[in-house]
C-alpha cells in the first residue's frame, strides 16, 4: 500500500482468510526491564522466537537521516529478523525489529525495533494518503545539557528540547515560540529530547493543530501551532547527481532531461532513464536504462521537474507511459 524509507516501514495488504490480527500496544507504556519476544527468520531459520528484555527506550542516532524512536532489546536478533515482531508477554506488538549492532556479523545483544506507536502513525498516513506527509513547525531544537540548563535557568534534570532558532513566518513563529523556550510537552505527552520532538512533529498529520507546553523565563506557557508540510520530506526530495536526478519513488533509477547530443533530442519530449541499478525497486518494476518516460497518468511531461510534480500529483499509484526503442510500455509505480 505504500512505504516510508525514513522510518523503514512499509504497509502491505494481505487478502487471506483465517488470519488473526496481532493487537498493537501503546509503546509509550513499555518500560525498561519488560520481557520481550522477538519473532523472525534469522539466517533463513523461519518461525524463530527468542526472548529477552527491553534494554532501553527512545534510542536514536542509528541513521542520521531517519526518524527514529527505537526500542532496544537484548532478545536475540540476527540478519533475517528485520520486519519481524517484537511482542510483549501479553501478546501485543510493541515494535518491529529493524536493526542490530553486530561487530562480528551476528547477535551481541544489541537490537533495535521501531516502536509500535511510530509504526501506527506511519500506517495511518499510508492508508489515508498513500505516503507519509512529513510535518514541520519551523524551528530548530537541541537536547538540554547541564550547561544549557544553567544558562537558561531551568533545572538540570529538566526533560524536553530547547529551541535554538525559529524560522520567520513559520508555524512556530505564528504560534509565538521564541528562541530559548524549552518544549516540555507536545499534544499533552512529555517530550524526552530533541530527537523525540522531531520524530513526533514529523509524523503528525499536516494541517493538524498541536499544543506545545513550553518553559520561558521560569513560567509555563501553552501555545497552539498548525503543522505544515515539510518541503524537504524524504518522500518527495530528489537528489541531484552528475549523471542526473534520483527520485525516492523510483529508487535505483537516475533520470535526466533529454538534451542536445542525445539521439531522441528534438524528436520526443520526456525524461530519459540514464541508469538503473540491478536488483533495485526501479528495476523490479520494469524500468531499463535508455527508457524515455513521456507521461504520468496520461499527463505529458517534458522535463525532470514536470516528472517529479506529476509523480507527486499521481498519489499512491502512478502509470508511466514509456518508450523503449520502437515499443510503447505501460509501467505501474505503487
Short mmCIF file of C-alpha atoms in Angstrom, two decimals:
data_model
loop_
_atom_site.label_atom_id
_atom_site.label_comp_id
_atom_site.label_asym_id
_atom_site.label_seq_id
_atom_site.Cartn_x
_atom_site.Cartn_y
_atom_site.Cartn_z
CA UNK A 1 0.00 0.00 0.00
CA UNK A 2 2.98 2.30 0.48
CA UNK A 3 6.30 2.71 2.25
CA UNK A 4 8.30 5.26 4.20
CA UNK A 5 12.07 4.96 3.87
CA UNK A 6 12.73 7.47 6.69
CA UNK A 7 11.26 5.06 9.26
CA UNK A 8 11.97 1.83 7.32
CA UNK A 9 8.29 0.87 7.45
CA UNK A 10 6.12 -0.46 4.62
CA UNK A 11 2.41 -1.30 4.65
CA UNK A 12 1.29 -4.47 2.89
CA UNK A 13 -2.33 -5.53 2.41
CA UNK A 14 -2.85 -9.29 2.57
CA UNK A 15 -6.06 -10.78 1.20
CA UNK A 16 -6.40 -14.07 3.04
CA UNK A 17 -8.78 -15.92 5.34
CA UNK A 18 -8.28 -17.31 8.85
CA UNK A 19 -5.70 -14.73 9.92
CA UNK A 20 -5.54 -13.41 13.48
CA UNK A 21 -4.74 -9.74 13.92
CA UNK A 22 -1.92 -9.02 16.34
CA UNK A 23 -3.04 -6.17 18.62
CA UNK A 24 -0.83 -3.07 18.68
CA UNK A 25 0.35 -1.99 22.12
CA UNK A 26 0.80 1.60 23.26
CA UNK A 27 4.59 1.59 23.14
CA UNK A 28 4.70 4.67 25.41
CA UNK A 29 3.68 2.30 28.22
CA UNK A 30 6.61 -0.06 27.64
CA UNK A 31 9.22 0.13 30.40
CA UNK A 32 12.89 -0.83 30.59
CA UNK A 33 13.11 -4.33 32.05
CA UNK A 34 9.85 -5.58 30.48
CA UNK A 35 10.15 -9.00 28.88
CA UNK A 36 10.03 -9.10 25.07
CA UNK A 37 9.80 -11.83 22.43
CA UNK A 38 11.43 -11.37 19.00
CA UNK A 39 9.85 -13.36 16.17
CA UNK A 40 11.51 -13.69 12.77
CA UNK A 41 13.56 -15.54 10.20
CA UNK A 42 17.20 -15.30 11.39
CA UNK A 43 19.66 -16.71 8.82
CA UNK A 44 16.69 -18.25 6.99
CA UNK A 45 15.51 -20.25 10.02
CA UNK A 46 11.80 -19.39 9.83
CA UNK A 47 9.36 -19.21 12.75
CA UNK A 48 12.12 -18.50 15.28
CA UNK A 49 11.24 -16.96 18.67
CA UNK A 50 13.77 -15.55 21.13
CA UNK A 51 13.23 -13.89 24.50
CA UNK A 52 14.93 -11.03 26.29
CA UNK A 53 14.12 -7.76 27.98
CA UNK A 54 13.63 -4.17 26.88
CA UNK A 55 17.11 -2.70 27.40
CA UNK A 56 16.39 0.97 26.61
CA UNK A 57 13.76 3.26 25.08
CA UNK A 58 13.83 6.18 22.68
CA UNK A 59 17.10 5.22 21.03
CA UNK A 60 18.09 7.34 18.02
CA UNK A 61 21.17 8.28 16.02
CA UNK A 62 21.46 4.91 14.25
CA UNK A 63 20.67 6.61 10.93
CA UNK A 64 21.25 10.37 10.98
CA UNK A 65 18.71 10.99 8.19
CA UNK A 66 15.92 8.81 9.58
CA UNK A 67 13.08 9.33 12.03
CA UNK A 68 13.91 7.09 14.97
CA UNK A 69 12.29 6.07 18.23
CA UNK A 70 13.82 2.65 18.71
CA UNK A 71 13.15 0.14 21.44
CA UNK A 72 16.45 -1.52 22.31
CA UNK A 73 16.32 -5.17 23.32
CA UNK A 74 18.73 -7.98 24.15
CA UNK A 75 16.34 -10.59 22.72
CA UNK A 76 18.47 -12.35 20.11
CA UNK A 77 18.07 -10.55 16.75
CA UNK A 78 20.15 -11.56 13.74
CA UNK A 79 20.18 -10.92 9.97
CA UNK A 80 16.77 -12.08 8.75
CA UNK A 81 14.86 -10.81 11.79
CA UNK A 82 14.16 -7.41 10.21
CA UNK A 83 10.43 -6.88 9.78
CA UNK A 84 9.62 -9.43 12.46
CA UNK A 85 7.52 -8.68 15.51
CA UNK A 86 8.73 -7.64 18.95
CA UNK A 87 5.95 -8.82 21.24
CA UNK A 88 5.12 -8.31 24.90
CA UNK A 89 4.29 -11.24 27.19
CA UNK A 90 0.62 -10.24 26.89
CA UNK A 91 0.77 -10.91 23.14
CA UNK A 92 0.74 -7.32 21.90
CA UNK A 93 3.02 -5.84 19.24
CA UNK A 94 5.38 -3.35 20.87
CA UNK A 95 7.80 -2.95 17.96
CA UNK A 96 9.02 -4.09 14.55
CA UNK A 97 12.59 -5.42 14.52
CA UNK A 98 14.76 -3.38 12.18
CA UNK A 99 18.46 -3.16 13.08
CA UNK A 100 21.30 -4.58 15.15
CA UNK A 101 24.77 -3.52 16.20
CA UNK A 102 26.85 -6.51 15.17
CA UNK A 103 30.64 -6.05 15.03
CA UNK A 104 31.03 -9.77 14.34
CA UNK A 105 28.06 -10.00 11.96
CA UNK A 106 25.82 -11.77 14.48
CA UNK A 107 23.89 -11.03 17.63
CA UNK A 108 25.73 -9.39 20.53
CA UNK A 109 22.63 -8.46 22.49
CA UNK A 110 22.01 -5.00 20.99
CA UNK A 111 18.97 -5.00 18.73
CA UNK A 112 16.50 -2.27 17.79
CA UNK A 113 12.82 -2.21 16.92
CA UNK A 114 10.65 0.60 15.53
CA UNK A 115 8.12 1.40 18.26
CA UNK A 116 4.53 0.35 17.64
CA UNK A 117 3.29 3.94 18.07
CA UNK A 118 5.61 5.15 15.30
CA UNK A 119 4.59 2.22 13.09
CA UNK A 120 0.91 3.01 13.73
CA UNK A 121 1.39 6.65 12.77
CA UNK A 122 3.12 5.66 9.52
CA UNK A 123 0.42 3.08 8.80
CA UNK A 124 -2.41 5.59 9.31
CA UNK A 125 -0.83 8.07 6.88
CA UNK A 126 -0.07 5.42 4.26
CA UNK A 127 -3.71 4.32 4.36
CA UNK A 128 -5.03 7.87 4.16
CA UNK A 129 -2.59 9.49 1.73
CA UNK A 130 -0.54 6.69 0.15
CA UNK A 131 2.58 8.37 1.57
CA UNK A 132 3.82 9.94 4.79
CA UNK A 133 3.27 13.69 4.70
CA UNK A 134 6.16 14.80 6.86
CA UNK A 135 5.19 17.63 9.23
CA UNK A 136 7.20 20.63 10.42
CA UNK A 137 6.73 23.62 12.70
CA UNK A 138 9.73 25.66 11.57
CA UNK A 139 12.13 25.63 14.50
CA UNK A 140 15.47 24.08 15.34
CA UNK A 141 15.82 22.31 18.70
CA UNK A 142 18.54 20.54 20.62
CA UNK A 143 18.83 18.47 23.79
CA UNK A 144 19.16 20.17 27.16
CA UNK A 145 22.63 19.78 28.61
CA UNK A 146 23.61 20.83 32.16
CA UNK A 147 25.39 23.91 30.76
CA UNK A 148 22.37 24.91 28.66
CA UNK A 149 20.02 24.31 31.60
CA UNK A 150 22.12 26.62 33.79
CA UNK A 151 22.30 29.30 31.11
CA UNK A 152 18.53 29.45 30.51
CA UNK A 153 17.54 28.99 34.14
CA UNK A 154 15.86 25.58 34.15
CA UNK A 155 16.60 22.63 36.45
CA UNK A 156 19.47 20.40 35.31
CA UNK A 157 17.05 17.45 35.47
CA UNK A 158 14.52 19.10 33.15
CA UNK A 159 13.33 17.00 30.22
CA UNK A 160 12.47 18.50 26.86
CA UNK A 161 14.10 20.24 23.93
CA UNK A 162 15.41 23.80 23.84
CA UNK A 163 14.53 25.96 20.84
CA UNK A 164 17.69 27.50 19.34
CA UNK A 165 16.19 29.02 16.19
CA UNK A 166 12.72 29.95 14.89
CA UNK A 167 12.11 30.42 11.17
CA UNK A 168 10.35 33.76 10.47
CA UNK A 169 6.80 33.27 9.24
CA UNK A 170 6.74 29.59 10.18
CA UNK A 171 4.02 27.85 12.16
CA UNK A 172 6.18 28.05 15.30
CA UNK A 173 6.73 31.78 14.77
CA UNK A 174 2.98 32.38 14.32
CA UNK A 175 2.28 30.40 17.48
CA UNK A 176 4.63 32.60 19.50
CA UNK A 177 7.53 30.21 20.03
CA UNK A 178 10.78 32.05 20.89
CA UNK A 179 14.43 31.02 20.82
CA UNK A 180 15.33 29.89 24.34
CA UNK A 181 11.95 28.28 25.01
CA UNK A 182 12.08 24.74 26.37
CA UNK A 183 9.42 22.49 24.83
CA UNK A 184 8.41 20.07 27.58
CA UNK A 185 5.28 18.51 26.05
CA UNK A 186 3.63 18.06 22.66
CA UNK A 187 -0.03 17.17 22.46
CA UNK A 188 -0.15 16.50 26.19
CA UNK A 189 2.68 13.96 26.07
CA UNK A 190 6.08 14.74 27.66
CA UNK A 191 8.99 15.43 25.31
CA UNK A 192 12.07 13.31 26.10
CA UNK A 193 14.50 15.28 23.93
CA UNK A 194 15.16 16.92 20.58
CA UNK A 195 15.00 13.66 18.61
CA UNK A 196 11.72 12.67 20.25
CA UNK A 197 10.18 16.08 19.41
CA UNK A 198 11.45 15.94 15.80
CA UNK A 199 10.03 12.43 15.34
CA UNK A 200 6.62 13.28 16.67
CA UNK A 201 6.24 16.51 14.69
CA UNK A 202 7.48 14.74 11.56
CA UNK A 203 4.80 12.05 11.94
CA UNK A 204 1.94 14.41 12.83
CA UNK A 205 -0.61 14.87 10.07
CA UNK A 206 -0.13 18.01 8.03
CA UNK A 207 -2.77 20.60 8.91
CA UNK A 208 -3.34 19.27 12.42
CA UNK A 209 -3.27 21.69 15.36
CA UNK A 210 -0.93 20.69 18.19
CA UNK A 211 -0.46 22.09 21.68
CA UNK A 212 3.04 22.90 22.86
CA UNK A 213 3.87 23.26 26.53
CA UNK A 214 6.94 25.48 26.89
CA UNK A 215 9.01 26.94 29.69
CA UNK A 216 10.04 30.60 29.21
CA UNK A 217 11.82 32.56 31.94
CA UNK A 218 10.67 30.03 34.52
CA UNK A 219 6.99 30.33 33.56
CA UNK A 220 4.97 27.65 31.81
CA UNK A 221 3.07 28.63 28.66
CA UNK A 222 0.75 26.71 26.35
CA UNK A 223 0.90 27.52 22.65
CA UNK A 224 -1.01 26.12 19.67
CA UNK A 225 0.54 25.65 16.24
CA UNK A 226 -0.68 24.17 12.96
CA UNK A 227 1.66 21.58 11.47
CA UNK A 228 2.94 22.46 7.99
CA UNK A 229 4.17 20.10 5.31
CA UNK A 230 7.93 19.79 5.14
CA UNK A 231 9.29 20.88 1.78
CA UNK A 232 12.33 18.64 2.35
CA UNK A 233 10.34 15.49 3.09
CA UNK A 234 12.29 12.28 2.40
CA UNK A 235 9.22 11.15 0.44
CA UNK A 236 9.49 13.93 -2.13
CA UNK A 237 13.07 15.16 -2.02
CA UNK A 238 15.12 14.34 -5.12
CA UNK A 239 18.91 14.15 -5.21
CA UNK A 240 20.97 15.74 -7.96
CA UNK A 241 23.97 13.75 -9.18
CA UNK A 242 26.45 14.13 -12.02
CA UNK A 243 24.51 11.55 -14.00
CA UNK A 244 21.06 13.08 -13.41
CA UNK A 245 18.39 13.08 -10.72
CA UNK A 246 17.47 10.26 -8.32
CA UNK A 247 13.87 10.24 -7.13
CA UNK A 248 12.92 8.27 -3.97
CA UNK A 249 9.80 6.79 -5.55
CA UNK A 250 11.98 5.26 -8.28
CA UNK A 251 14.79 4.01 -6.05
CA UNK A 252 17.67 2.69 -8.09
CA UNK A 253 16.97 4.80 -11.19
CA UNK A 254 18.58 8.03 -12.37
CA UNK A 255 16.59 10.25 -14.76
CA UNK A 256 17.61 13.32 -16.71
CA UNK A 257 16.29 15.80 -19.24
CA UNK A 258 16.63 14.98 -22.93
CA UNK A 259 19.43 17.28 -24.04
CA UNK A 260 21.42 18.10 -27.17
CA UNK A 261 23.57 15.21 -28.31
CA UNK A 262 21.01 12.56 -27.35
CA UNK A 263 19.53 10.56 -30.28
CA UNK A 264 15.95 11.41 -29.28
CA UNK A 265 16.60 15.17 -28.84
CA UNK A 266 14.04 17.17 -30.83
CA UNK A 267 12.07 14.03 -31.68
CA UNK A 268 10.31 13.31 -28.39
CA UNK A 269 9.53 15.13 -25.15
CA UNK A 270 10.00 13.48 -21.78
CA UNK A 271 12.76 12.32 -19.43
CA UNK A 272 15.31 9.64 -20.16
CA UNK A 273 16.28 6.92 -17.68
CA UNK A 274 20.05 7.30 -17.59
CA UNK A 275 20.82 4.43 -15.23
CA UNK A 276 19.04 1.60 -13.38
CA UNK A 277 20.72 -0.32 -10.58
CA UNK A 278 20.44 -4.11 -10.86
CA UNK A 279 18.03 -5.57 -8.31
CA UNK A 280 16.65 -2.17 -7.32
CA UNK A 281 12.91 -1.38 -6.91
CA UNK A 282 13.04 0.57 -10.19
CA UNK A 283 14.47 -2.47 -12.00
CA UNK A 284 11.87 -4.75 -10.40
CA UNK A 285 9.10 -2.52 -11.75
CA UNK A 286 10.45 -2.92 -15.27
CA UNK A 287 12.43 0.26 -15.93
CA UNK A 288 15.57 -0.04 -18.05
CA UNK A 289 18.40 2.34 -18.90
CA UNK A 290 17.52 4.18 -22.12
CA UNK A 291 13.76 4.20 -21.46
CA UNK A 292 12.05 7.51 -22.15
CA UNK A 293 9.16 8.42 -19.81
CA UNK A 294 6.74 10.64 -21.74
CA UNK A 295 3.71 10.81 -19.41
CA UNK A 296 2.50 10.10 -15.87
CA UNK A 297 -1.16 9.04 -15.58
CA UNK A 298 -1.56 10.15 -19.21
CA UNK A 299 -0.26 13.64 -18.38
CA UNK A 300 2.69 14.51 -20.66
CA UNK A 301 5.97 15.51 -19.01
CA UNK A 302 8.70 17.47 -20.75
CA UNK A 303 11.49 17.51 -18.16
CA UNK A 304 12.55 16.17 -14.77
CA UNK A 305 10.81 18.97 -12.84
CA UNK A 306 7.46 18.21 -14.51
CA UNK A 307 8.05 14.48 -13.98
CA UNK A 308 8.58 14.99 -10.22
CA UNK A 309 5.47 17.18 -9.95
CA UNK A 310 3.37 14.65 -11.87
CA UNK A 311 4.52 11.80 -9.62
CA UNK A 312 3.51 13.76 -6.52
CA UNK A 313 0.10 14.59 -8.01
CA UNK A 314 -0.48 10.99 -9.05
CA UNK A 315 -0.99 9.76 -5.48
CA UNK A 316 -0.47 6.14 -4.47
CA UNK A 317 -0.41 4.62 -7.98
CA UNK A 318 1.33 6.22 -10.97
CA UNK A 319 1.10 4.87 -14.51
CA UNK A 320 4.14 5.70 -16.63
CA UNK A 321 3.98 5.87 -20.44
CA UNK A 322 7.40 4.64 -21.55
CA UNK A 323 9.09 4.46 -24.94
CA UNK A 324 11.70 1.72 -25.35
CA UNK A 325 13.09 1.82 -28.88
CA UNK A 326 10.10 1.24 -31.15
CA UNK A 327 7.99 -0.15 -28.29
CA UNK A 328 5.46 1.65 -26.07
CA UNK A 329 5.16 0.35 -22.50
CA UNK A 330 2.83 1.00 -19.59
CA UNK A 331 4.60 0.66 -16.20
CA UNK A 332 2.75 0.94 -12.87
CA UNK A 333 4.55 2.50 -9.88
CA UNK A 334 2.96 1.94 -6.47
#
